[in-house]
Amino acid sequence: DSGVTQTPKHLITATGQRVTLRCSPRSGDLSVYWYQQSLDQGLQFLIQYYNGEERAKGNILERFSAQQFPDLHSELNLSSLELGDSALYFCASSVYGAVRGEQFFGPGTRLTVL
Amino acid sequence: AQSVTQLGSHVSVSEGALVLLRCNYSSSVPPYLFWYVQYPNQGLQLLLKYTSAATLVKGINGFEAEFKKSETSFHLTKPSAHMSDAAEYFCAVLTSGSRLTFGEGTQLTVNP
């Protein structure tokens, strides 16, 4: 158990819909990262937040957005869903600046778009 | 841009045999390198990391990796495979800021 929690575990929805994925980082971690794992794209970095502020953006679509709240949990919002958005979405957290780069991953949310 | 390449998307070994999973990196600066393992239907777990302190890095579950600058490699090894090692293994490099860039992954099968 990494200490990072993600809900829901599974999500099945239809094209065109909007969903929200939630992540709670490890206690004390200020940085949250979102990654997408799909068969065709592999594991890709989407976005990073540090203490409520966006820090880095990767291959995140404009239809996707994220935020980190004052209690440090984060949400990834996916809208106008397409079949190709079906993937495993991971959240990771780290203590920014300490043991640099060591990220702890949650169990993931498996999104299926029908 | 920093990247990693994993050679071999599938590796199959017998129980008790040596495990060797290959990873080569591309980086213009000293890299921070990682190996993660993903068991079926689970998240990624850190096996070990290289942060320039020592070239031979020991990780969990008997795995180790050696950083070789001359070969731009960071291969993962384990002397004796167990059935429980069957999983997917990802090599990763820390890139701009603190994001991880992952390789394509290597699926390890351990045969009895």
Coordinates of N, CA and C in Angstrom, one line a residue:
Chain A
D1 N 0.8 -1.2 0.0 CA 0.0 0.0 0.0 C 0.9 1.2 0.0
S2 N 0.8 2.0 -1.1 CA 1.6 3.2 -1.2 C 1.2 4.4 -0.3
G3 N -0.1 4.4 0.1 CA -0.6 5.5 0.9 C -1.4 6.5 0.0
V4 N -1.3 6.3 -1.3 CA -2.0 7.1 -2.3 C -3.4 6.4 -2.6
T5 N -4.4 7.1 -2.4 CA -5.7 6.5 -2.7 C -6.4 7.2 -3.9
Q6 N -7.1 6.4 -4.7 CA -7.8 6.9 -5.9 C -9.2 6.3 -5.9
T7 N -10.2 7.1 -6.3 CA -11.5 6.7 -6.4 C -12.1 7.3 -7.7
P8 N -13.0 6.6 -8.4 CA -13.4 5.2 -8.1 C -12.3 4.2 -8.7
K9 N -12.5 3.0 -8.4 CA -11.5 2.0 -9.0 C -11.8 1.7 -10.4
H10 N -13.1 1.7 -10.7 CA -13.6 1.5 -12.1 C -14.6 2.5 -12.4
L11 N -14.7 2.9 -13.7 CA -15.6 3.8 -14.2 C -16.0 3.4 -15.6
I12 N -17.3 3.2 -15.8 CA -17.8 2.9 -17.2 C -18.8 4.0 -17.6
T13 N -18.5 4.6 -18.7 CA -19.4 5.7 -19.1 C -19.5 5.7 -20.7
A14 N -20.3 6.7 -21.2 CA -20.5 6.7 -22.6 C -19.8 7.9 -23.2
T15 N -19.6 7.8 -24.5 CA -19.0 8.9 -25.3 C -19.7 10.2 -25.1
G16 N -19.0 11.3 -25.0 CA -19.6 12.6 -24.8 C -19.8 13.0 -23.4
Q17 N -19.7 12.0 -22.5 CA -19.9 12.3 -21.0 C -18.7 12.9 -20.4
R18 N -18.9 13.3 -19.1 CA -17.9 13.9 -18.3 C -17.7 13.1 -17.0
V19 N -16.5 12.9 -16.6 CA -16.2 12.2 -15.4 C -15.2 12.9 -14.5
T20 N -15.2 12.6 -13.3 CA -14.2 13.2 -12.3 C -13.5 12.0 -11.6
L21 N -12.2 12.0 -11.6 CA -11.4 11.1 -10.9 C -10.7 11.8 -9.7
R22 N -10.7 11.1 -8.6 CA -10.2 11.7 -7.4 C -9.0 11.0 -6.9
C23 N -8.1 11.8 -6.3 CA -6.8 11.3 -5.8 C -6.5 11.9 -4.4
S24 N -6.1 11.1 -3.4 CA -5.6 11.7 -2.2 C -4.2 11.3 -2.0
P25 N -3.3 12.2 -1.9 CA -1.9 11.9 -1.8 C -1.5 11.3 -0.5
R26 N -0.3 10.8 -0.4 CA 0.3 10.4 0.9 C 0.3 11.5 1.9
S27 N 0.2 11.2 3.1 CA 0.2 12.3 4.2 C 1.5 13.0 4.1
G28 N 1.5 14.3 4.0 CA 2.7 15.1 3.9 C 3.2 15.4 2.5
D29 N 2.7 14.7 1.5 CA 3.2 15.0 0.1 C 2.4 16.2 -0.4
L30 N 3.2 17.1 -1.0 CA 2.6 18.3 -1.5 C 2.4 18.2 -3.1
S31 N 3.1 17.3 -3.7 CA 3.0 17.2 -5.2 C 2.1 16.0 -5.6
V32 N 1.3 16.3 -6.6 CA 0.4 15.3 -7.1 C 0.7 15.2 -8.6
Y33 N 0.8 14.1 -9.2 CA 1.0 13.9 -10.6 C -0.1 13.0 -11.1
W34 N -0.5 13.2 -12.4 CA -1.5 12.4 -13.1 C -0.8 11.8 -14.3
Y35 N -1.0 10.5 -14.4 CA -0.5 9.7 -15.6 C -1.6 8.9 -16.2
Q36 N -1.5 8.7 -17.5 CA -2.4 7.9 -18.3 C -1.7 6.7 -18.8
Q37 N -2.3 5.5 -18.6 CA -1.7 4.3 -19.2 C -2.7 3.7 -20.2
S38 N -2.3 3.6 -21.4 CA -3.2 3.0 -22.5 C -2.3 2.1 -23.3
L39 N -3.0 1.2 -24.0 CA -2.3 0.2 -24.8 C -1.5 0.8 -25.9
D40 N -2.0 1.9 -26.5 CA -1.3 2.4 -27.7 C -0.3 3.5 -27.3
Q41 N -0.5 4.2 -26.2 CA 0.4 5.3 -25.8 C 1.3 5.0 -24.7
G42 N 1.1 3.8 -24.0 CA 1.9 3.5 -22.9 C 1.6 4.4 -21.7
L43 N 2.6 4.6 -20.8 CA 2.4 5.4 -19.6 C 2.9 6.9 -20.0
Q44 N 1.9 7.8 -19.9 CA 2.2 9.2 -20.2 C 1.9 10.1 -19.1
F45 N 2.8 11.1 -18.8 CA 2.6 12.1 -17.8 C 1.5 13.1 -18.4
L46 N 0.6 13.4 -17.5 CA -0.5 14.4 -17.9 C -0.2 15.8 -17.3
I47 N -0.1 15.8 -16.0 CA -0.1 17.1 -15.3 C 0.4 16.9 -13.9
Q48 N 1.0 18.0 -13.3 CA 1.5 18.0 -12.0 C 1.0 19.2 -11.2
Y49 N 0.7 19.0 -10.0 CA 0.3 20.1 -9.1 C 1.2 20.1 -7.9
Y50 N 1.5 21.2 -7.4 CA 2.3 21.3 -6.1 C 1.6 22.3 -5.2
N51 N 1.2 21.9 -4.1 CA 0.5 22.7 -3.1 C -0.5 23.6 -3.7
G52 N -1.3 23.1 -4.6 CA -2.4 23.8 -5.1 C -2.2 24.5 -6.5
E53 N -0.9 24.6 -6.8 CA -0.5 25.3 -8.1 C -0.1 24.3 -9.2
E54 N -0.5 24.6 -10.4 CA -0.1 23.8 -11.5 C 1.4 24.0 -11.7
R55 N 2.2 22.9 -11.8 CA 3.6 23.0 -12.0 C 4.1 22.6 -13.3
A56 N 3.5 21.6 -13.9 CA 4.0 21.1 -15.2 C 2.9 20.4 -15.9
K57 N 2.9 20.6 -17.2 CA 1.9 20.0 -18.1 C 2.6 19.1 -19.1
G58 N 2.0 17.9 -19.3 CA 2.5 17.0 -20.3 C 1.5 16.9 -21.4
N59 N 1.3 15.7 -21.9 CA 0.4 15.4 -23.0 C -1.1 15.4 -22.6
I60 N -1.5 16.5 -22.0 CA -2.9 16.5 -21.5 C -3.8 17.2 -22.5
L61 N -4.9 16.6 -22.9 CA -5.8 17.1 -23.9 C -6.5 18.3 -23.3
E62 N -7.0 19.2 -24.2 CA -7.7 20.4 -23.7 C -9.1 20.0 -23.1
R63 N -9.6 18.8 -23.4 CA -10.8 18.4 -22.8 C -10.6 17.9 -21.4
F64 N -9.4 17.8 -21.0 CA -9.0 17.3 -19.6 C -8.6 18.5 -18.8
S65 N -8.9 18.5 -17.5 CA -8.4 19.5 -16.6 C -8.2 18.9 -15.2
A66 N -7.5 19.6 -14.4 CA -7.2 19.0 -13.1 C -7.1 20.2 -12.1
Q67 N -7.2 19.9 -10.9 CA -7.0 20.9 -9.8 C -6.6 20.2 -8.6
Q68 N -5.9 20.9 -7.7 CA -5.5 20.4 -6.4 C -6.1 21.4 -5.3
F69 N -6.8 20.8 -4.4 CA -7.5 21.5 -3.4 C -6.7 21.9 -2.2
P70 N -7.2 22.8 -1.3 CA -6.4 23.1 -0.1 C -6.0 21.9 0.8
D71 N -6.9 20.9 0.8 CA -6.5 19.7 1.6 C -5.6 18.8 0.9
L72 N -5.1 19.2 -0.3 CA -4.1 18.6 -1.2 C -4.7 17.4 -2.0
H73 N -5.9 17.1 -1.9 CA -6.4 16.1 -2.8 C -6.6 16.7 -4.2
S74 N -6.6 15.8 -5.1 CA -6.6 16.3 -6.5 C -7.8 15.6 -7.3
E75 N -8.3 16.3 -8.3 CA -9.3 15.8 -9.1 C -8.9 16.0 -10.6
L76 N -9.1 15.0 -11.4 CA -8.9 15.0 -12.8 C -10.2 14.9 -13.5
N77 N -10.5 16.0 -14.3 CA -11.8 16.0 -14.9 C -11.6 15.7 -16.4
L78 N -12.4 14.8 -16.9 CA -12.3 14.4 -18.3 C -13.7 14.7 -18.9
S79 N -13.7 15.5 -20.0 CA -15.0 15.8 -20.6 C -15.1 15.4 -22.1
S80 N -16.3 15.5 -22.6 CA -16.5 15.1 -24.0 C -15.8 13.8 -24.4
L81 N -16.0 12.8 -23.5 CA -15.2 11.6 -23.6 C -15.3 10.9 -25.0
E82 N -14.2 10.4 -25.4 CA -14.1 9.6 -26.6 C -13.7 8.2 -26.3
L83 N -13.9 7.3 -27.3 CA -13.5 5.9 -27.1 C -12.0 5.8 -26.7
G84 N -11.2 6.6 -27.3 CA -9.8 6.6 -27.1 C -9.3 7.0 -25.8
D85 N -10.3 7.6 -25.0 CA -9.9 8.0 -23.6 C -9.9 6.8 -22.6
S86 N -10.4 5.7 -23.1 CA -10.4 4.5 -22.2 C -9.0 4.2 -21.9
A87 N -8.7 4.1 -20.6 CA -7.3 3.9 -20.1 C -7.3 3.7 -18.6
L88 N -6.1 3.5 -18.1 CA -5.9 3.4 -16.7 C -5.3 4.8 -16.3
Y89 N -5.9 5.5 -15.3 CA -5.4 6.8 -14.9 C -4.8 6.6 -13.5
F90 N -3.5 7.0 -13.4 CA -2.8 6.9 -12.2 C -2.6 8.3 -11.6
C91 N -2.6 8.3 -10.3 CA -2.2 9.5 -9.5 C -0.9 9.0 -8.8
A92 N 0.0 9.9 -8.7 CA 1.2 9.7 -7.8 C 1.4 10.9 -7.0
S93 N 2.1 10.7 -5.9 CA 2.5 11.9 -5.1 C 3.9 11.8 -4.6
S94 N 4.5 12.9 -4.3 CA 5.9 12.9 -3.8 C 6.1 14.1 -2.9
V95 N 7.1 14.0 -2.1 CA 7.6 15.2 -1.3 C 8.5 16.0 -2.2
Y96 N 8.0 17.1 -2.7 CA 8.8 17.8 -3.7 C 10.1 18.3 -3.2
G97 N 11.2 18.0 -3.9 CA 12.5 18.5 -3.5 C 13.2 17.5 -2.5
A98 N 12.5 16.5 -2.0 CA 13.2 15.6 -1.1 C 13.2 14.2 -1.8
V99 N 14.4 13.5 -1.7 CA 14.5 12.2 -2.4 C 14.0 12.3 -3.8
R100 N 14.6 13.3 -4.5 CA 14.1 13.8 -5.7 C 13.6 12.8 -6.7
G101 N 12.4 12.9 -7.1 CA 11.9 12.1 -8.2 C 11.1 10.8 -7.7
E102 N 11.2 10.5 -6.4 CA 10.5 9.3 -6.0 C 9.1 9.6 -5.8
Q103 N 8.3 9.0 -6.7 CA 6.9 9.2 -6.7 C 6.2 7.9 -6.3
F104 N 5.2 8.0 -5.5 CA 4.4 6.9 -5.0 C 3.0 6.8 -5.7
F105 N 2.7 5.7 -6.3 CA 1.6 5.6 -7.2 C 0.4 5.0 -6.5
G106 N -0.8 5.5 -6.8 CA -2.0 4.9 -6.4 C -2.4 3.7 -7.2
P107 N -3.5 3.0 -6.9 CA -3.9 1.8 -7.6 C -4.5 2.1 -9.0
G108 N -4.8 3.3 -9.2 CA -5.4 3.7 -10.5 C -6.9 3.6 -10.6
T109 N -7.4 4.3 -11.6 CA -8.8 4.3 -11.9 C -8.9 3.8 -13.4
R110 N -9.6 2.7 -13.6 CA -9.8 2.2 -14.9 C -11.0 2.8 -15.5
L111 N -10.8 3.6 -16.6 CA -12.0 4.2 -17.3 C -12.3 3.5 -18.6
T112 N -13.5 3.1 -18.7 CA -14.0 2.5 -20.0 C -15.0 3.4 -20.6
V113 N -14.8 3.8 -21.8 CA -15.8 4.7 -22.5 C -16.4 3.8 -23.6
L114 N -17.7 3.7 -23.5 CA -18.4 2.9 -24.5 C -19.1 3.7 -25.5
Chain B
A1 N 15.9 15.8 -25.5 CA 14.9 15.4 -24.4 C 15.4 14.1 -23.8
Q2 N 15.1 13.9 -22.6 CA 15.5 12.7 -21.9 C 14.5 11.6 -22.2
S3 N 15.0 10.4 -22.4 CA 14.1 9.3 -22.7 C 14.7 8.0 -22.3
V4 N 14.0 7.0 -22.2 CA 14.5 5.6 -22.0 C 13.9 4.7 -23.0
T5 N 14.6 3.6 -23.3 CA 14.2 2.6 -24.2 C 14.4 1.3 -23.6
Q6 N 13.3 0.5 -23.5 CA 13.4 -0.9 -23.0 C 13.5 -1.9 -24.1
L7 N 14.5 -2.7 -24.1 CA 14.7 -3.7 -25.1 C 14.0 -5.0 -24.8
G8 N 13.0 -5.3 -25.6 CA 12.3 -6.6 -25.3 C 11.0 -6.3 -24.6
S9 N 9.9 -6.4 -25.3 CA 8.6 -6.2 -24.6 C 8.2 -7.4 -23.8
H10 N 8.7 -8.5 -24.1 CA 8.4 -9.7 -23.4 C 9.7 -10.5 -23.1
V11 N 9.9 -10.9 -21.8 CA 11.0 -11.7 -21.4 C 10.4 -12.9 -20.7
S12 N 10.9 -14.1 -21.0 CA 10.5 -15.3 -20.3 C 11.7 -16.0 -19.8
V13 N 11.6 -16.4 -18.5 CA 12.7 -17.1 -17.8 C 12.1 -18.3 -17.0
S14 N 13.0 -19.2 -16.7 CA 12.5 -20.3 -15.8 C 12.7 -19.9 -14.4
E15 N 12.0 -20.5 -13.5 CA 12.1 -20.2 -12.1 C 13.5 -20.6 -11.7
G16 N 14.2 -19.7 -10.9 CA 15.6 -20.0 -10.5 C 16.6 -19.4 -11.5
A17 N 16.2 -19.0 -12.6 CA 17.2 -18.5 -13.6 C 17.4 -17.0 -13.4
L18 N 18.4 -16.5 -14.0 CA 18.8 -15.1 -13.9 C 17.7 -14.2 -14.7
V19 N 17.3 -13.1 -14.1 CA 16.4 -12.2 -14.8 C 17.3 -11.0 -15.2
L20 N 17.2 -10.6 -16.5 CA 17.9 -9.5 -17.0 C 16.9 -8.7 -17.9
L21 N 16.5 -7.5 -17.4 CA 15.6 -6.6 -18.2 C 16.4 -5.4 -18.6
R22 N 16.4 -5.1 -19.8 CA 17.3 -4.0 -20.4 C 16.6 -2.7 -20.5
C23 N 17.4 -1.7 -20.2 CA 17.0 -0.3 -20.3 C 18.1 0.6 -20.7
N24 N 18.0 1.4 -21.8 CA 19.0 2.3 -22.2 C 18.4 3.7 -22.1
Y25 N 19.2 4.7 -21.7 CA 18.7 6.0 -21.5 C 19.3 7.0 -22.5
S26 N 18.7 8.1 -22.7 CA 19.2 9.1 -23.6 C 19.1 10.4 -22.8
S27 N 20.2 11.0 -22.4 CA 20.1 12.2 -21.6 C 21.4 13.0 -21.8
S28 N 21.3 14.3 -21.9 CA 22.4 15.2 -22.0 C 23.0 15.6 -20.6
V29 N 22.3 15.3 -19.6 CA 22.7 15.6 -18.3 C 22.7 14.3 -17.4
P30 N 23.4 14.3 -16.3 CA 23.3 13.1 -15.5 C 21.9 12.8 -15.1
P31 N 21.4 11.6 -15.5 CA 20.0 11.3 -15.3 C 19.6 10.7 -13.9
Y32 N 18.4 10.9 -13.5 CA 17.8 10.2 -12.4 C 17.0 9.1 -13.0
L33 N 17.3 7.8 -12.7 CA 16.7 6.7 -13.3 C 15.9 5.8 -12.3
F34 N 14.9 5.2 -12.7 CA 14.0 4.4 -11.8 C 13.6 3.1 -12.5
W35 N 13.3 2.1 -11.7 CA 12.6 0.9 -12.2 C 11.4 0.8 -11.3
Y36 N 10.3 0.6 -12.0 CA 9.0 0.3 -11.3 C 8.5 -1.0 -11.8
V37 N 7.7 -1.6 -10.9 CA 7.0 -2.9 -11.2 C 5.5 -2.7 -11.1
Q38 N 4.8 -3.3 -12.0 CA 3.3 -3.3 -12.0 C 2.8 -4.7 -12.0
Y39 N 2.2 -5.1 -10.9 CA 1.5 -6.4 -10.9 C 0.1 -6.3 -11.5
P40 N -0.4 -7.4 -11.9 CA -1.8 -7.3 -12.6 C -2.8 -6.6 -11.7
N41 N -3.5 -5.6 -12.4 CA -4.5 -4.9 -11.7 C -4.1 -4.1 -10.5
Q42 N -2.8 -3.7 -10.5 CA -2.3 -2.9 -9.4 C -1.6 -1.6 -10.0
G43 N -1.2 -0.7 -9.1 CA -0.5 0.4 -9.4 C 1.0 0.1 -9.6
L44 N 1.8 1.1 -9.8 CA 3.2 0.9 -9.9 C 3.9 1.0 -8.6
Q45 N 4.9 0.1 -8.4 CA 5.7 0.1 -7.2 C 7.1 0.4 -7.5
L46 N 7.8 1.3 -6.8 CA 9.2 1.5 -7.0 C 10.0 0.4 -6.6
L47 N 10.9 -0.1 -7.5 CA 11.8 -1.2 -7.2 C 13.1 -0.6 -6.7
L48 N 13.6 0.4 -7.5 CA 14.9 1.0 -7.1 C 15.1 2.3 -7.9
K49 N 16.1 3.1 -7.4 CA 16.3 4.4 -8.1 C 17.8 4.7 -8.2
Y50 N 18.2 5.3 -9.2 CA 19.6 5.8 -9.3 C 19.6 7.3 -9.3
T51 N 20.3 7.9 -8.3 CA 20.4 9.3 -8.2 C 21.8 9.8 -8.1
S52 N 22.8 9.0 -8.7 CA 24.2 9.4 -8.9 C 25.0 9.1 -7.6
A53 N 24.5 8.5 -6.6 CA 25.2 8.2 -5.4 C 26.1 7.0 -5.6
A54 N 25.6 6.0 -6.2 CA 26.4 4.7 -6.4 C 25.9 4.1 -7.7
T55 N 26.8 3.5 -8.4 CA 26.4 3.0 -9.8 C 25.7 1.7 -9.7
L56 N 25.9 0.9 -8.6 CA 25.2 -0.3 -8.4 C 24.1 0.0 -7.3
V57 N 22.9 -0.2 -7.8 CA 21.8 0.1 -6.9 C 21.0 -1.1 -6.5
K58 N 20.8 -1.3 -5.2 CA 20.0 -2.5 -4.8 C 18.6 -2.0 -4.4
G59 N 17.7 -2.8 -4.8 CA 16.3 -2.5 -4.6 C 15.6 -3.5 -3.8
I60 N 14.3 -3.5 -3.9 CA 13.5 -4.5 -3.1 C 13.4 -5.8 -3.8
N61 N 13.0 -6.8 -3.1 CA 12.7 -8.1 -3.7 C 13.9 -8.8 -4.4
G62 N 15.1 -8.4 -4.0 CA 16.3 -9.0 -4.6 C 16.8 -8.4 -5.9
F63 N 16.1 -7.4 -6.4 CA 16.5 -6.8 -7.6 C 17.6 -5.8 -7.4
E64 N 18.4 -5.6 -8.5 CA 19.5 -4.6 -8.5 C 19.7 -4.1 -9.9
A65 N 20.3 -2.9 -10.0 CA 20.5 -2.4 -11.4 C 21.9 -1.6 -11.3
E66 N 22.5 -1.7 -12.5 CA 23.8 -1.0 -12.5 C 23.8 0.1 -13.6
F67 N 24.2 1.3 -13.1 CA 24.2 2.4 -14.0 C 25.6 2.4 -14.8
K68 N 25.6 2.3 -16.1 CA 26.8 2.3 -16.9 C 26.7 3.5 -17.9
K69 N 27.5 4.5 -17.5 CA 27.5 5.7 -18.3 C 28.0 5.5 -19.7
S70 N 29.1 4.6 -19.8 CA 29.7 4.4 -21.1 C 28.7 3.7 -22.1
E71 N 27.8 2.9 -21.5 CA 26.9 2.2 -22.3 C 25.5 2.8 -22.3
T72 N 25.3 3.9 -21.6 CA 24.0 4.6 -21.4 C 23.0 3.6 -21.0
S73 N 23.3 2.7 -20.1 CA 22.4 1.6 -19.7 C 22.1 1.6 -18.2
F74 N 21.0 1.0 -17.9 CA 20.5 0.9 -16.5 C 19.7 -0.4 -16.4
H75 N 20.4 -1.5 -16.7 CA 19.7 -2.8 -16.8 C 19.3 -3.3 -15.4
L76 N 18.2 -4.0 -15.3 CA 17.7 -4.6 -14.0 C 18.0 -6.1 -14.0
T77 N 18.5 -6.5 -12.9 CA 18.8 -8.0 -12.8 C 18.3 -8.5 -11.4
K78 N 18.2 -9.8 -11.5 CA 17.9 -10.6 -10.2 C 18.5 -12.0 -10.4
P79 N 19.3 -12.4 -9.5 CA 20.0 -13.7 -9.7 C 19.1 -14.9 -9.9
S80 N 18.0 -14.9 -9.2 CA 17.2 -16.1 -9.3 C 15.7 -15.7 -9.3
A81 N 15.0 -16.0 -10.4 CA 13.6 -15.6 -10.6 C 12.7 -16.5 -9.7
H82 N 11.7 -15.8 -9.2 CA 10.6 -16.5 -8.5 C 9.3 -16.3 -9.3
M83 N 8.4 -17.2 -9.1 CA 7.1 -17.1 -9.8 C 6.4 -15.8 -9.5
S84 N 6.6 -15.3 -8.2 CA 6.0 -14.0 -7.8 C 6.6 -12.8 -8.5
D85 N 7.7 -13.0 -9.3 CA 8.3 -11.9 -10.0 C 7.6 -11.6 -11.3
A86 N 6.6 -12.5 -11.7 CA 5.9 -12.2 -13.0 C 5.1 -11.0 -12.9
A87 N 5.4 -10.0 -13.8 CA 4.8 -8.7 -13.7 C 5.3 -7.9 -14.9
E88 N 4.8 -6.7 -15.0 CA 5.4 -5.8 -16.0 C 6.3 -4.8 -15.3
Y89 N 7.5 -4.6 -16.0 CA 8.5 -3.7 -15.4 C 8.7 -2.5 -16.3
F90 N 8.8 -1.4 -15.7 CA 9.0 -0.1 -16.4 C 10.3 0.6 -15.9
C91 N 11.1 1.0 -16.9 CA 12.2 1.9 -16.6 C 11.7 3.3 -16.8
A92 N 12.2 4.2 -16.0 CA 11.8 5.6 -16.2 C 12.9 6.6 -15.9
V93 N 12.8 7.7 -16.5 CA 13.8 8.8 -16.2 C 13.1 10.1 -15.8
L94 N 13.7 10.8 -14.9 CA 13.1 12.0 -14.4 C 13.5 13.1 -15.5
T95 N 12.4 13.7 -16.0 CA 12.7 14.7 -17.0 C 12.2 16.1 -16.5
S96 N 12.2 17.1 -17.4 CA 12.0 18.5 -17.0 C 11.0 18.6 -15.8
G97 N 11.6 19.3 -14.8 CA 10.8 19.5 -13.6 C 10.9 18.2 -12.8
S98 N 9.8 17.5 -12.6 CA 9.9 16.3 -11.8 C 8.9 15.2 -12.4
R99 N 8.7 15.3 -13.7 CA 7.8 14.3 -14.3 C 8.7 13.1 -14.6
L100 N 8.0 11.9 -14.6 CA 8.7 10.7 -15.0 C 8.3 10.4 -16.5
T101 N 9.3 10.0 -17.3 CA 9.1 9.5 -18.6 C 9.4 8.1 -18.6
F102 N 8.4 7.3 -19.0 CA 8.6 5.8 -18.9 C 8.9 5.2 -20.2
G103 N 9.6 4.0 -20.1 CA 9.8 3.2 -21.3 C 8.5 2.4 -21.6
E104 N 8.6 1.6 -22.6 CA 7.4 0.9 -23.1 C 7.0 -0.2 -22.2
G105 N 7.9 -0.6 -21.3 CA 7.5 -1.7 -20.4 C 8.0 -3.1 -20.9
T106 N 8.4 -4.0 -20.0 CA 8.7 -5.3 -20.3 C 7.9 -6.3 -19.5
Q107 N 7.2 -7.2 -20.1 CA 6.4 -8.2 -19.4 C 7.3 -9.4 -19.1
L108 N 7.4 -9.6 -17.8 CA 8.3 -10.8 -17.4 C 7.4 -12.0 -17.1
T109 N 7.6 -13.1 -17.7 CA 7.0 -14.3 -17.5 C 8.0 -15.3 -16.8
V110 N 7.6 -15.9 -15.7 CA 8.4 -16.9 -15.0 C 7.8 -18.3 -15.2
N111 N 8.5 -19.2 -15.8 CA 8.0 -20.5 -16.0 C 8.4 -21.5 -14.9
P112 N 7.5 -22.4 -14.5 CA 7.9 -23.3 -13.4 C 8.9 -24.4 -13.9

